Coordinates of C-alpha atoms in Angstrom, one line a residue:
Chain A
M1318 CA 48.3 -74.5 -8.4
S1319 CA 46.4 -73.5 -6.1
P1320 CA 47.1 -70.0 -4.6
R1321 CA 47.9 -71.9 -1.6
W1322 CA 50.7 -72.8 -2.7
L1323 CA 51.7 -70.0 -4.7
L1324 CA 51.8 -68.7 -0.9
A1325 CA 53.7 -70.1 0.6
P1326 CA 57.4 -70.1 -0.8
I1327 CA 56.3 -66.0 0.2
M1328 CA 54.7 -67.1 4.5
F1329 CA 58.7 -69.3 4.3
A1330 CA 60.2 -66.5 3.5
A1331 CA 58.6 -63.5 5.4
L1332 CA 59.1 -66.4 8.8
T1333 CA 62.6 -66.5 8.2
W1334 CA 63.8 -63.7 7.0
R1335 CA 66.1 -61.7 9.3
G1336 CA 66.1 -58.3 8.1
P1337 CA 69.1 -56.7 6.7
V1338 CA 72.7 -57.2 8.3
E1339 CA 72.8 -55.0 11.0
A1340 CA 74.6 -51.2 10.4
C1341 CA 77.1 -49.7 13.2
S1342 CA 75.6 -47.7 15.7
C1343 CA 76.7 -44.5 17.0
A1344 CA 77.0 -43.6 20.5
P1345 CA 74.7 -40.3 20.4
P1346 CA 76.7 -37.5 21.1
R1347 CA 77.3 -36.6 24.8
A1348 CA 75.0 -33.1 25.6
A1349 CA 78.4 -30.5 26.2
L1350 CA 79.6 -26.9 27.1
L1351 CA 81.9 -26.4 23.5
S1352 CA 82.8 -23.0 24.3
S1353 CA 85.1 -22.0 27.0
K1354 CA 83.7 -22.5 30.9
E1355 CA 84.6 -18.8 31.4
V1356 CA 82.8 -16.2 29.4
P1357 CA 82.9 -12.4 29.5
L1358 CA 79.6 -10.8 31.2
N1359 CA 78.5 -9.9 27.5
G1360 CA 78.7 -13.1 26.7
Q1361 CA 77.7 -16.3 24.4
L1362 CA 77.9 -19.7 25.0
V1363 CA 78.3 -22.3 22.5
L1364 CA 76.6 -26.1 23.3
R1365 CA 76.3 -29.0 21.3
L1366 CA 73.1 -31.0 22.0
P1367 CA 72.5 -34.7 20.9
S1368 CA 70.0 -33.8 17.9
G1369 CA 67.1 -36.1 19.8
W1370 CA 66.8 -33.6 22.9
I1371 CA 63.9 -32.0 22.2
G1372 CA 63.2 -29.7 24.6
S1373 CA 64.2 -25.9 25.9
V1374 CA 68.1 -25.2 26.9
V1375 CA 67.4 -23.0 31.2
V1376 CA 70.4 -21.2 32.5
R1377 CA 70.4 -20.8 35.9
E1378 CA 72.7 -20.2 39.2
V1379 CA 74.4 -23.0 40.9
F1380 CA 72.2 -25.4 42.9
G1381 CA 68.9 -24.9 41.5
G1382 CA 69.3 -20.6 41.5
P1383 CA 67.0 -19.0 39.9
E1384 CA 66.4 -19.0 35.7
V1385 CA 68.3 -15.9 33.8
P1386 CA 66.0 -14.8 30.4
V1387 CA 68.5 -16.6 27.4
S1388 CA 67.6 -16.8 24.3
V1389 CA 69.1 -19.7 21.9
A1390 CA 69.9 -20.2 18.3
R1391 CA 69.2 -23.6 17.3
H1392 CA 71.9 -24.7 14.2
P1393 CA 70.8 -28.7 13.8
A1394 CA 74.8 -30.7 12.3
G1395 CA 73.8 -33.4 11.6
R1396 CA 74.1 -36.1 14.8
A1397 CA 73.6 -33.1 17.5
T1398 CA 72.7 -29.2 17.1
V1399 CA 74.6 -26.4 17.9
A1400 CA 73.0 -24.6 20.0
V1401 CA 74.0 -20.6 20.6
V1402 CA 72.9 -18.9 24.2
R1403 CA 73.4 -15.4 24.8
A1404 CA 71.4 -13.6 28.2
P1405 CA 70.0 -9.6 26.7
S1406 CA 70.8 -8.6 30.0
G1407 CA 73.9 -10.0 30.4
W1408 CA 75.6 -12.0 33.3
K1409 CA 76.1 -11.5 36.8
A1410 CA 80.4 -10.6 37.3
D1411 CA 82.1 -13.5 38.5
Q1412 CA 78.8 -15.7 39.0
R1413 CA 78.5 -19.0 38.5
Y1414 CA 75.5 -20.7 36.9
E1415 CA 74.3 -23.8 35.3
L1416 CA 73.5 -25.5 32.3
V1417 CA 69.9 -27.7 32.3
F1418 CA 68.2 -29.2 29.6
V1419 CA 64.3 -29.8 29.9
D1420 CA 62.0 -32.4 28.5
P1421 CA 58.8 -31.3 27.8
S1422 CA 57.8 -35.1 27.3
G1423 CA 57.3 -35.8 31.3
D1424 CA 59.0 -38.9 30.7
H1425 CA 62.2 -39.1 33.8
P1426 CA 64.5 -37.3 33.7
K1427 CA 62.5 -33.8 33.5
R1428 CA 65.8 -32.4 33.6
I1429 CA 69.3 -33.2 32.8
L1430 CA 72.0 -30.7 34.6
F1431 CA 74.8 -30.8 31.7
G1432 CA 77.2 -28.1 32.3
S1433 CA 78.2 -25.3 34.2
F1434 CA 79.8 -21.8 33.6
T1435 CA 81.4 -19.0 35.2
A1436 CA 80.8 -15.0 34.4
G1437 CA 83.6 -13.1 34.5
S1438 CA 84.0 -9.3 35.8
N1439 CA 85.0 -7.6 32.7
K1440 CA 83.4 -7.7 29.0
D1441 CA 85.3 -8.4 25.5
E1442 CA 84.8 -5.4 23.6
T1443 CA 87.0 -6.6 20.5
A1444 CA 86.0 -8.4 17.4
P1445 CA 88.2 -11.5 16.1
K1446 CA 90.1 -11.4 12.9
L1447 CA 90.1 -13.3 10.1
T1448 CA 92.7 -13.9 7.6
A1449 CA 91.1 -15.3 4.1
P1450 CA 91.3 -18.9 4.7
R1451 CA 93.4 -20.3 1.0
A1452 CA 91.1 -23.8 0.4
A1453 CA 87.4 -25.4 1.0
T1454 CA 87.7 -29.1 -0.2
L1455 CA 84.2 -31.4 -0.6
H1456 CA 85.8 -34.8 0.7
D1457 CA 82.9 -37.6 -0.8
E1458 CA 84.7 -41.3 0.7
V1459 CA 83.3 -45.0 1.0
V1460 CA 84.6 -45.6 5.2
M1461 CA 85.4 -48.9 6.2
K1462 CA 85.5 -50.2 2.6
G1463 CA 84.3 -54.2 3.2
T1464 CA 82.9 -54.0 6.3
S1465 CA 79.4 -53.8 7.8
C1466 CA 80.2 -50.2 9.1
Q1467 CA 80.8 -49.4 5.7
S1468 CA 79.3 -45.8 4.8
K1469 CA 79.6 -43.1 2.4
E1470 CA 81.1 -40.8 4.1
R1471 CA 80.6 -36.2 2.3
W1472 CA 82.1 -33.3 4.5
I1473 CA 84.7 -29.9 3.7
E1474 CA 87.7 -29.1 5.1
V1475 CA 88.4 -25.5 4.7
E1476 CA 92.5 -24.9 5.1
G1477 CA 93.8 -21.7 6.2
Q1478 CA 94.6 -20.2 9.5
P1479 CA 92.9 -19.9 13.2
A1480 CA 91.5 -16.0 14.1
T1481 CA 93.1 -14.3 16.5
D1482 CA 91.5 -12.7 18.9
D1483 CA 91.9 -12.2 23.4
G1484 CA 89.3 -14.9 23.7
E1485 CA 87.6 -18.1 22.4
V1486 CA 86.1 -18.0 19.0
F1487 CA 84.4 -20.2 17.3
Y1488 CA 83.3 -20.4 13.3
A1489 CA 79.9 -19.4 11.5
V1490 CA 79.7 -21.2 8.1
W1491 CA 77.3 -20.4 5.2
V1492 CA 77.1 -23.0 1.6
A1493 CA 75.1 -22.1 -0.8
P1494 CA 75.1 -22.1 -4.4
A1495 CA 77.5 -20.0 -6.3
A1496 CA 75.1 -17.8 -8.0
T1497 CA 73.0 -17.1 -4.3
K1498 CA 73.5 -13.5 -2.6
I1499 CA 73.8 -14.5 0.8
P1500 CA 72.1 -11.6 2.4
T1501 CA 74.4 -9.9 5.5
D1502 CA 72.3 -10.4 8.5
A1503 CA 70.9 -14.3 7.5
A1504 CA 71.9 -16.4 9.8
P1505 CA 74.8 -18.8 10.5
Q1506 CA 73.6 -22.5 9.1
W1507 CA 76.6 -24.1 11.3
I1508 CA 78.6 -22.8 14.4
L1509 CA 82.1 -25.0 14.4
P1510 CA 85.4 -25.1 16.5
W1511 CA 88.5 -24.9 14.3
T1512 CA 89.6 -28.6 15.2
G1513 CA 93.5 -29.5 14.6
D1514 CA 94.6 -27.5 11.4
R1515 CA 91.5 -26.8 9.4
L1516 CA 88.6 -25.5 9.7
A1517 CA 86.1 -29.8 9.4
L1518 CA 81.9 -29.3 8.1
G1519 CA 81.8 -33.3 9.4
G1520 CA 84.4 -35.9 8.9
R1521 CA 85.5 -39.7 7.7
S1522 CA 83.9 -41.0 10.9
M1523 CA 80.8 -42.1 10.5
C1524 CA 80.5 -41.5 14.4
A1525 CA 81.5 -38.0 14.0
W1526 CA 78.7 -35.4 15.9
L1527 CA 78.8 -33.1 13.4
K1528 CA 77.3 -34.1 10.3
P1529 CA 76.1 -30.8 7.7
D1530 CA 73.6 -31.4 5.1
L1531 CA 76.0 -30.7 2.4
P1532 CA 74.4 -30.0 -0.9
S1533 CA 75.2 -33.2 -3.4
K1534 CA 73.3 -31.8 -6.4
P1535 CA 76.2 -31.1 -9.2
G1536 CA 77.4 -28.0 -9.4
R1537 CA 80.0 -25.2 -8.1
Y1538 CA 79.0 -23.7 -4.8
Q1539 CA 80.0 -21.0 -2.2
L1540 CA 81.2 -21.6 1.2
Q1541 CA 81.4 -18.6 3.2
V1542 CA 83.2 -18.6 6.8
A1543 CA 83.3 -15.9 9.9
A1544 CA 85.2 -15.5 13.0
V1545 CA 83.1 -15.3 16.4
D1546 CA 84.2 -14.3 19.3
A1547 CA 83.2 -15.0 23.1
A1548 CA 80.7 -12.2 22.8
G1549 CA 79.3 -12.9 19.3
H1550 CA 81.0 -9.9 17.3
R1551 CA 82.8 -11.3 13.9
S1552 CA 85.2 -11.2 11.9
A1553 CA 84.5 -10.3 8.6
R1554 CA 83.2 -13.0 5.8
H1555 CA 85.3 -15.0 3.0
R1556 CA 84.1 -16.8 0.8
L1557 CA 85.8 -19.5 -1.2
S1558 CA 84.6 -21.8 -3.4
F1559 CA 83.6 -25.6 -4.2
T1560 CA 82.2 -28.0 -6.6
V1561 CA 80.2 -30.4 -6.0
K1562 CA 80.6 -33.3 -9.0
Chain B
M276 CA 89.8 -51.4 75.1
K277 CA 85.8 -52.8 75.5
L278 CA 84.0 -53.4 72.4
S279 CA 81.0 -50.8 72.5
P280 CA 78.4 -52.4 75.3
I281 CA 76.0 -50.8 72.1
P282 CA 75.0 -53.2 70.0
L283 CA 76.9 -53.3 66.4
L284 CA 74.8 -53.4 63.3
L285 CA 75.2 -55.0 59.8
L286 CA 76.0 -52.9 56.6
V287 CA 76.0 -54.4 53.9
A288 CA 77.1 -52.5 50.4
C289 CA 73.7 -52.1 48.8
G290 CA 71.4 -53.1 51.8
G291 CA 70.8 -54.7 54.6
E292 CA 68.9 -54.1 57.6
P293 CA 69.4 -50.5 57.9
P294 CA 69.1 -48.4 61.5
P295 CA 65.9 -47.2 62.8
Q296 CA 65.8 -43.8 63.7
T297 CA 67.7 -41.8 66.7
P298 CA 65.9 -40.8 69.0
P299 CA 63.2 -43.7 68.0
V300 CA 60.3 -42.0 66.7
V301 CA 59.1 -38.6 66.0
M302 CA 56.3 -36.7 64.8
A303 CA 55.8 -36.7 61.0
P304 CA 56.0 -33.1 59.5
A305 CA 52.4 -31.9 58.4
P306 CA 52.7 -32.6 54.6
S307 CA 52.6 -29.6 52.2
P308 CA 50.0 -29.1 49.5
G309 CA 50.0 -32.3 47.2
E310 CA 53.0 -33.9 48.9
A311 CA 52.0 -37.7 50.0
V312 CA 52.6 -38.9 53.7
V313 CA 54.1 -42.7 54.0
G314 CA 51.1 -44.0 56.0
P315 CA 48.8 -42.2 58.1
P316 CA 49.5 -40.2 60.8
S317 CA 47.1 -41.2 63.1
A318 CA 48.6 -45.5 62.6
P319 CA 50.0 -46.6 65.7
P320 CA 54.2 -47.3 65.4
R321 CA 54.7 -51.6 64.7
A322 CA 56.2 -53.5 66.1
V323 CA 60.1 -52.0 64.6
P324 CA 62.7 -55.3 63.7
K325 CA 64.5 -56.7 66.2
V326 CA 67.9 -54.7 64.8
P327 CA 70.3 -53.4 66.8
R328 CA 71.3 -49.3 66.0
G329 CA 73.7 -47.8 64.1
R330 CA 75.8 -50.0 61.8
S331 CA 79.4 -50.8 63.2
L332 CA 80.7 -52.6 59.9
A333 CA 80.3 -52.4 56.8
V334 CA 82.4 -54.2 53.6
R335 CA 83.5 -54.3 50.0
D336 CA 85.7 -56.5 48.2
D337 CA 88.9 -54.9 49.1
Q338 CA 87.9 -53.3 52.3
V339 CA 86.7 -53.1 55.6
C340 CA 85.1 -50.6 58.2
V341 CA 84.2 -51.6 61.8
V342 CA 83.4 -48.3 64.3
H343 CA 85.0 -48.6 67.2
G344 CA 84.7 -46.3 70.0
G345 CA 83.0 -44.2 67.9
A346 CA 85.9 -44.2 65.6
L347 CA 86.1 -45.1 62.0
Y348 CA 88.3 -48.0 61.1
C349 CA 89.1 -48.7 57.8
R350 CA 91.9 -51.5 56.6
K351 CA 92.2 -53.4 53.4
E352 CA 90.8 -57.1 53.6
P353 CA 91.7 -59.6 52.3
Y354 CA 95.0 -58.2 53.5
T355 CA 96.7 -60.7 50.8
S356 CA 95.8 -63.3 48.8
P357 CA 96.7 -65.8 48.0
K358 CA 98.3 -66.2 51.1
P359 CA 97.3 -64.1 53.2
A360 CA 100.1 -61.8 55.2
P361 CA 99.9 -60.4 58.3
A362 CA 97.7 -57.5 58.1
P363 CA 98.7 -53.8 59.1
P364 CA 96.5 -54.1 63.7
L365 CA 92.9 -52.8 62.5
F366 CA 92.4 -51.0 65.4
S367 CA 95.1 -48.4 64.7
L368 CA 95.8 -44.9 63.7
E369 CA 97.3 -45.9 60.7
S370 CA 93.8 -47.0 59.3
R371 CA 91.7 -44.7 61.1
L372 CA 89.9 -42.7 59.0
H373 CA 88.9 -39.0 60.6
V374 CA 85.7 -38.5 60.9
P375 CA 84.6 -35.5 63.5
G376 CA 82.7 -36.5 67.1
Q377 CA 81.2 -39.7 67.1
V378 CA 80.9 -42.2 64.3
I379 CA 77.0 -43.8 64.9
D380 CA 76.3 -45.5 61.4
V381 CA 78.6 -46.2 58.0
A382 CA 78.0 -48.1 54.9
L383 CA 80.6 -48.8 51.9
S384 CA 79.6 -49.3 48.6
R385 CA 82.2 -51.1 46.0
N386 CA 83.5 -46.8 45.1
H387 CA 82.7 -45.4 47.8
G388 CA 81.9 -45.2 51.6
C389 CA 79.9 -43.0 53.9
A390 CA 79.7 -42.0 57.7
V391 CA 77.4 -40.0 60.0
N392 CA 78.7 -38.7 63.0
D393 CA 76.7 -38.1 66.5
E394 CA 76.4 -34.5 65.5
G395 CA 74.4 -35.2 62.7
K396 CA 76.4 -34.9 59.7
V397 CA 77.7 -37.3 56.7
Y398 CA 80.9 -37.5 55.6
C399 CA 81.5 -39.2 52.4
W400 CA 85.0 -40.3 50.8
G401 CA 86.0 -42.3 47.5
S402 CA 85.0 -41.7 44.1
N403 CA 83.0 -39.3 42.8
E404 CA 82.0 -40.8 39.7
S405 CA 78.6 -40.3 40.1
G406 CA 78.0 -37.7 42.7
E407 CA 77.7 -40.2 45.1
R408 CA 79.9 -38.9 47.3
G409 CA 77.4 -35.8 47.6
D410 CA 80.4 -33.3 47.9
G411 CA 81.0 -31.9 44.4
G412 CA 84.6 -32.7 44.8
P413 CA 87.6 -33.7 42.6
E414 CA 86.5 -37.5 41.6
E415 CA 89.0 -39.6 44.1
R416 CA 89.1 -38.4 47.7
P417 CA 90.6 -40.9 49.6
F418 CA 89.3 -39.4 53.2
P419 CA 86.3 -38.1 54.3
A420 CA 84.9 -34.6 53.5
L421 CA 81.3 -33.5 54.8
V422 CA 78.2 -33.4 52.7
P423 CA 77.1 -30.2 52.7
G424 CA 73.3 -29.6 53.0
V425 CA 72.3 -32.4 55.3
E426 CA 71.9 -31.8 58.8
G427 CA 70.6 -34.0 61.2
A428 CA 71.0 -37.6 59.9
V429 CA 71.0 -41.0 61.8
G430 CA 72.2 -43.0 59.1
V431 CA 73.2 -43.6 55.5
A432 CA 72.7 -46.4 53.1
V433 CA 74.7 -46.3 49.9
S434 CA 74.8 -48.4 46.2
F435 CA 77.7 -48.0 43.9
R436 CA 76.5 -44.2 42.2
H437 CA 74.2 -42.8 45.0
T438 CA 73.6 -42.2 48.3
C439 CA 70.7 -41.5 50.9
A440 CA 70.6 -39.6 54.4
Q441 CA 67.5 -40.5 57.1
T442 CA 67.5 -37.7 59.3
A443 CA 65.8 -38.1 63.2
S444 CA 63.4 -35.5 61.8
G445 CA 62.4 -38.7 59.5
E446 CA 62.7 -36.7 56.1
V447 CA 65.6 -38.5 53.4
Y448 CA 68.0 -36.6 51.5
C449 CA 69.9 -38.5 48.7
W450 CA 72.6 -37.6 46.2
G451 CA 74.5 -39.2 42.8
D452 CA 73.4 -40.9 39.9
N453 CA 69.9 -39.8 38.8
W454 CA 69.0 -41.0 36.0
K455 CA 66.8 -44.6 36.8
G456 CA 65.3 -41.5 39.5
E457 CA 67.2 -43.3 42.4
A458 CA 67.8 -40.0 44.3
G459 CA 63.9 -39.2 44.3
H460 CA 63.8 -36.0 42.1
D461 CA 63.7 -34.7 38.3
T462 CA 67.1 -34.1 37.6
A463 CA 69.6 -35.8 35.9
Y464 CA 73.2 -34.9 35.7
T465 CA 76.0 -35.4 33.0
G466 CA 79.5 -36.1 33.9
A467 CA 80.1 -33.2 33.1
A468 CA 78.3 -31.6 36.4
I469 CA 79.1 -33.9 38.7
D470 CA 80.8 -31.2 40.7
L471 CA 77.0 -29.7 41.3
V472 CA 76.1 -32.4 42.6
R473 CA 74.0 -31.8 46.0
P474 CA 71.5 -34.1 48.5
V475 CA 68.2 -34.0 47.5
K476 CA 65.0 -33.9 50.8
V477 CA 63.1 -36.1 48.6
A478 CA 59.6 -35.6 48.5
G479 CA 56.8 -37.8 49.7
V480 CA 58.1 -39.4 52.2
A481 CA 59.0 -39.0 55.9
G482 CA 58.2 -40.2 59.3
I483 CA 60.8 -42.3 57.8
D484 CA 62.6 -45.0 60.9
A485 CA 65.2 -47.5 57.6
I486 CA 65.6 -46.5 54.6
W487 CA 68.3 -49.1 51.5
A488 CA 70.2 -48.4 48.6
A489 CA 70.7 -51.1 46.1
D490 CA 72.1 -49.8 42.2
G491 CA 69.2 -47.8 40.6
L492 CA 67.1 -48.3 43.7
S493 CA 66.0 -46.6 47.0
C494 CA 63.6 -47.0 49.9
A495 CA 63.0 -45.8 53.2
R496 CA 60.5 -47.5 55.5
S497 CA 58.2 -45.6 58.0
T498 CA 57.1 -45.5 61.4
S499 CA 54.0 -47.5 60.6
H500 CA 56.0 -49.0 59.0
E501 CA 54.8 -48.3 55.5
V502 CA 58.0 -49.0 52.4
R503 CA 58.1 -46.8 49.6
C504 CA 60.5 -47.1 47.2
W505 CA 61.6 -45.3 44.0
G506 CA 64.4 -45.8 41.2
D507 CA 64.0 -48.5 38.9
A508 CA 63.0 -51.8 40.4
I509 CA 60.1 -53.4 38.0
G510 CA 59.4 -56.5 40.1
L511 CA 58.7 -54.1 43.0
G512 CA 56.1 -51.9 40.4
V513 CA 58.7 -48.7 40.9
E514 CA 60.0 -46.4 38.0
G515 CA 61.3 -43.1 38.3
P516 CA 61.5 -40.3 41.4
T517 CA 58.0 -41.0 42.4
P518 CA 58.6 -42.6 45.5
T519 CA 55.8 -45.9 45.7
P520 CA 54.2 -47.8 48.4
V521 CA 55.6 -51.6 47.8
E522 CA 52.6 -53.5 49.8
H523 CA 53.9 -57.0 50.1
L524 CA 57.3 -55.6 51.5
S525 CA 55.8 -53.4 53.9
D526 CA 55.3 -56.5 56.4
A527 CA 58.9 -57.5 56.8
T528 CA 60.2 -57.8 60.1
I529 CA 63.9 -57.7 58.3
L530 CA 64.2 -56.4 54.5
A531 CA 67.1 -56.2 52.7
F532 CA 68.2 -55.2 48.4
G533 CA 71.4 -56.3 46.8
N534 CA 72.3 -54.8 43.7
Q535 CA 71.1 -58.0 41.1
S536 CA 67.3 -55.8 41.9
Y537 CA 66.3 -58.5 44.0
W538 CA 65.3 -58.8 47.9
C539 CA 65.4 -60.7 50.6
R540 CA 62.6 -60.5 54.1
T541 CA 61.7 -62.5 57.0
L542 CA 57.6 -62.1 58.0
S543 CA 58.3 -63.5 61.2
E544 CA 60.0 -64.3 63.9
G545 CA 60.8 -68.6 63.3
E546 CA 60.2 -67.8 59.7
P547 CA 62.6 -68.8 57.2
V548 CA 64.1 -66.0 54.8
A549 CA 61.8 -65.2 51.2
C550 CA 63.7 -63.3 48.3
R551 CA 62.1 -62.6 44.9
G552 CA 63.8 -60.4 42.1
Q553 CA 64.0 -60.5 38.7
Q554 CA 64.7 -63.4 36.4
Y555 CA 67.6 -62.5 34.8
S556 CA 69.5 -61.6 39.1
A557 CA 71.5 -63.3 41.5
W558 CA 70.4 -67.1 41.6
T559 CA 68.4 -69.2 39.2
G560 CA 64.8 -69.0 41.3
L561 CA 64.0 -65.7 42.1
L562 CA 60.7 -64.4 40.8
P563 CA 59.2 -60.4 40.7
H564 CA 55.9 -61.8 42.4
R565 CA 56.8 -64.9 44.5
D566 CA 58.5 -65.9 47.3
A567 CA 61.7 -68.5 47.0
T568 CA 62.1 -69.2 50.5
Y569 CA 65.5 -71.2 52.3
P570 CA 64.7 -73.8 55.4
G571 CA 67.8 -73.3 57.5
T572 CA 66.9 -69.6 57.5
E573 CA 64.6 -69.2 60.5
G574 CA 66.0 -67.4 63.2
A575 CA 67.3 -64.9 62.0
V576 CA 67.5 -61.5 62.6
E577 CA 70.4 -59.5 59.8
L578 CA 70.4 -59.8 56.6
A579 CA 73.1 -58.7 54.0
L580 CA 73.0 -59.2 50.5
G581 CA 75.9 -59.6 47.1
N582 CA 75.3 -59.5 43.9
E583 CA 75.0 -63.5 43.9
H584 CA 74.7 -65.0 47.6
A585 CA 73.1 -63.9 50.8
C586 CA 73.7 -64.6 54.2
A587 CA 72.1 -63.8 57.4
R588 CA 72.8 -63.5 61.4
T589 CA 70.7 -65.6 63.4
S590 CA 69.7 -64.9 67.1
A591 CA 72.0 -67.7 68.0
G592 CA 74.9 -65.1 66.7
K593 CA 75.4 -68.0 63.5
V594 CA 75.9 -66.7 60.1
I595 CA 74.4 -68.5 58.0
C596 CA 75.2 -68.0 53.8
W597 CA 73.5 -69.5 49.9
G598 CA 74.2 -68.7 46.3
K599 CA 76.8 -68.6 44.5
P600 CA 80.0 -69.2 46.0
L601 CA 82.0 -67.4 43.8
G602 CA 85.6 -66.3 45.9
G603 CA 84.5 -68.1 48.6
V604 CA 82.4 -65.9 50.0
L605 CA 79.6 -68.7 51.5
G606 CA 82.7 -69.8 53.5
R607 CA 83.2 -73.3 52.0
V608 CA 84.0 -74.4 48.3
I609 CA 81.1 -76.7 46.8
D610 CA 81.0 -78.2 43.7
P611 CA 77.6 -76.9 42.4
P612 CA 77.6 -73.4 40.8
V613 CA 74.9 -72.0 43.6
T614 CA 73.5 -73.2 46.3
V615 CA 70.2 -72.4 47.5
D616 CA 70.6 -74.6 50.7
P617 CA 71.7 -72.2 53.8
Q618 CA 75.1 -73.2 56.1
P619 CA 76.1 -71.7 58.5
I620 CA 80.3 -70.6 58.4
P621 CA 81.5 -72.6 60.5
G622 CA 83.3 -71.0 64.1
I623 CA 81.1 -68.2 63.9
D624 CA 78.3 -67.9 67.5
D625 CA 78.9 -65.0 68.6
A626 CA 78.4 -62.8 65.4
Q627 CA 76.7 -58.8 66.2
A628 CA 76.8 -57.6 62.7
I629 CA 77.5 -58.4 59.5
A630 CA 78.0 -57.2 56.7
T631 CA 78.9 -58.6 52.7
S632 CA 80.0 -57.3 48.6
D633 CA 80.0 -58.9 46.6
Y634 CA 82.1 -61.5 47.1
Q635 CA 83.4 -60.0 50.8
T636 CA 81.2 -61.5 54.3
C637 CA 82.1 -59.9 57.2
A638 CA 81.2 -61.4 61.0
L639 CA 81.8 -58.7 63.3
G640 CA 81.9 -61.1 67.1
R641 CA 82.4 -60.1 70.5
Q642 CA 85.7 -60.6 70.4
A643 CA 86.9 -61.5 66.6
L644 CA 86.5 -59.6 63.3
Y645 CA 85.3 -62.3 61.2
C646 CA 86.1 -62.1 57.3
W647 CA 85.7 -64.8 54.3
G648 CA 85.7 -64.9 51.2
G649 CA 87.3 -62.2 47.8
S650 CA 87.2 -61.3 44.8
P651 CA 88.2 -64.3 41.6
W652 CA 89.2 -61.6 40.2
R653 CA 92.9 -60.9 41.6
E654 CA 95.6 -62.6 40.7
N655 CA 96.8 -66.0 42.2
S656 CA 93.0 -65.8 43.4
D657 CA 91.9 -68.8 44.9
A658 CA 88.6 -69.6 46.5
A659 CA 89.6 -72.4 48.4
I660 CA 92.3 -70.2 50.7
N661 CA 89.5 -67.7 50.1
A662 CA 86.5 -69.4 51.9
K663 CA 88.5 -69.7 55.0
L664 CA 87.7 -67.7 58.0
R665 CA 90.2 -64.9 58.5
R666 CA 90.1 -63.5 62.1
T667 CA 91.6 -60.9 63.6
R668 CA 91.2 -60.1 67.6
L669 CA 89.2 -56.7 68.5
P670 CA 91.3 -54.8 71.3
R671 CA 90.0 -55.4 74.6

């Protein structure tokens, strides 16, 4: 048989193959100010940015006023990045600020105004208190079985009581193999809000914005968690264990 | 009471011939370094199209607004369907929207409305979903509120997501949705920041005497008759917030934009209306770079474009419509899904202004307001009933 005839079925397949069945898709998460719109004078902001947003966050007084120097710590969390924004020299009392994302690509829009907040007139001076959570459990499930949206989802749920504080609290989380020592000054891998009656790193939904990159190699792991208040004060860290099978 | 002798102008949800500047011509300000200016400053002004000043009529699918004696009146229209009931008087305190001073221009989108008063202020009401109202207020506001930051306004143009105003000094300010650059600057707003939307002066245009707004698109014409557009309209070669000259629109004597990326114009008096657009837009046969002309529309002095139909007002006071007859918006019930055979609306020969939305068109005559059409999606909507002319006598 000539090579030409041998190639024919391959050519036919190449021309007619329409690729794999299209999987479900999720709308990108929206940019949002996760923390309160009222911040103390020494307060920090917790933002959610779509993971595709590669650029800088600018904080300025409302309606295009002067920019405020800020530091931004980014915590990638899968489909979104959590950014913690601090103003080293503090905020002006009772001033309203706007949050602008600046895209360096040059395409329109170069700036996306995605939120605002107002600085109060007092400082937050007290740290939050977090009692030791009860347990951390790794979930590993196939969801939407038998549909074109079937996917394998992995997430961790931490059971316990939310922290006490005189303001809003987020949670700093570190995950590492059980034998690893996590330095006390190590930056947290993730900053999360408390949702419902637990702290969840990810979730059952394939469209959850929070999709932390969790360990997959079988073994024992540790999860450390601390509460972080609106001014960035941290509670004591608590250590929990979980197993990857 | 008598209608003001000032000729009344069209309003269109998305564009029609907007009001020329009042006062008519102002010297273009000196450009700042790096700022483009529309048209050479030395170019003599060309004949401005024959259009009356200041729109006195605005329409959307469920409402009509009329400016009478400097006051703004808005009423639900069609009042009921399918059986029209006696509507409340249009010219009554009940239907008056309070705008301080004398109203000199009005425009309605399907979401919101705006009016300009003789003090040069812009007032808007309705939805603020995309910041189109420009006042930073709540999502819905039934009564006109001042739009801060615009002074010396003489005209306003609206799409359902954004608004532009022109000033007596020939500047243009836009606000609202800007994801396509239709507000003429580099910042877009997410839903969480709508309260921060404010009018922004559009750089790169000056000496403007007319503006238009359509979905995702804004255009302005200078006294030297150059048209620049910004936003997104591939057929116009426009993409982004920088005002871009559109040569083939600069020769238009009358110009209007439809929301579905199409536009119509006349090139000189006595010639038929010519339209262009994206292939997916409005009616079949429109192409982005070649005119489709409509014999029978010669003598048009004003155009009003809905999503899928067009109407022209002629110098003889007739109103001619063509396109898709959905909801009786062509004033007649026809079998074909679309007609490119423009026909006059029977019973109108004194039109002074026209305005249209997607499914309703109104004409302001000397002694009456005429409306026809109505959304086909309303419960019990009947195209045959909607297509009948509804006549409201104007106060003497």
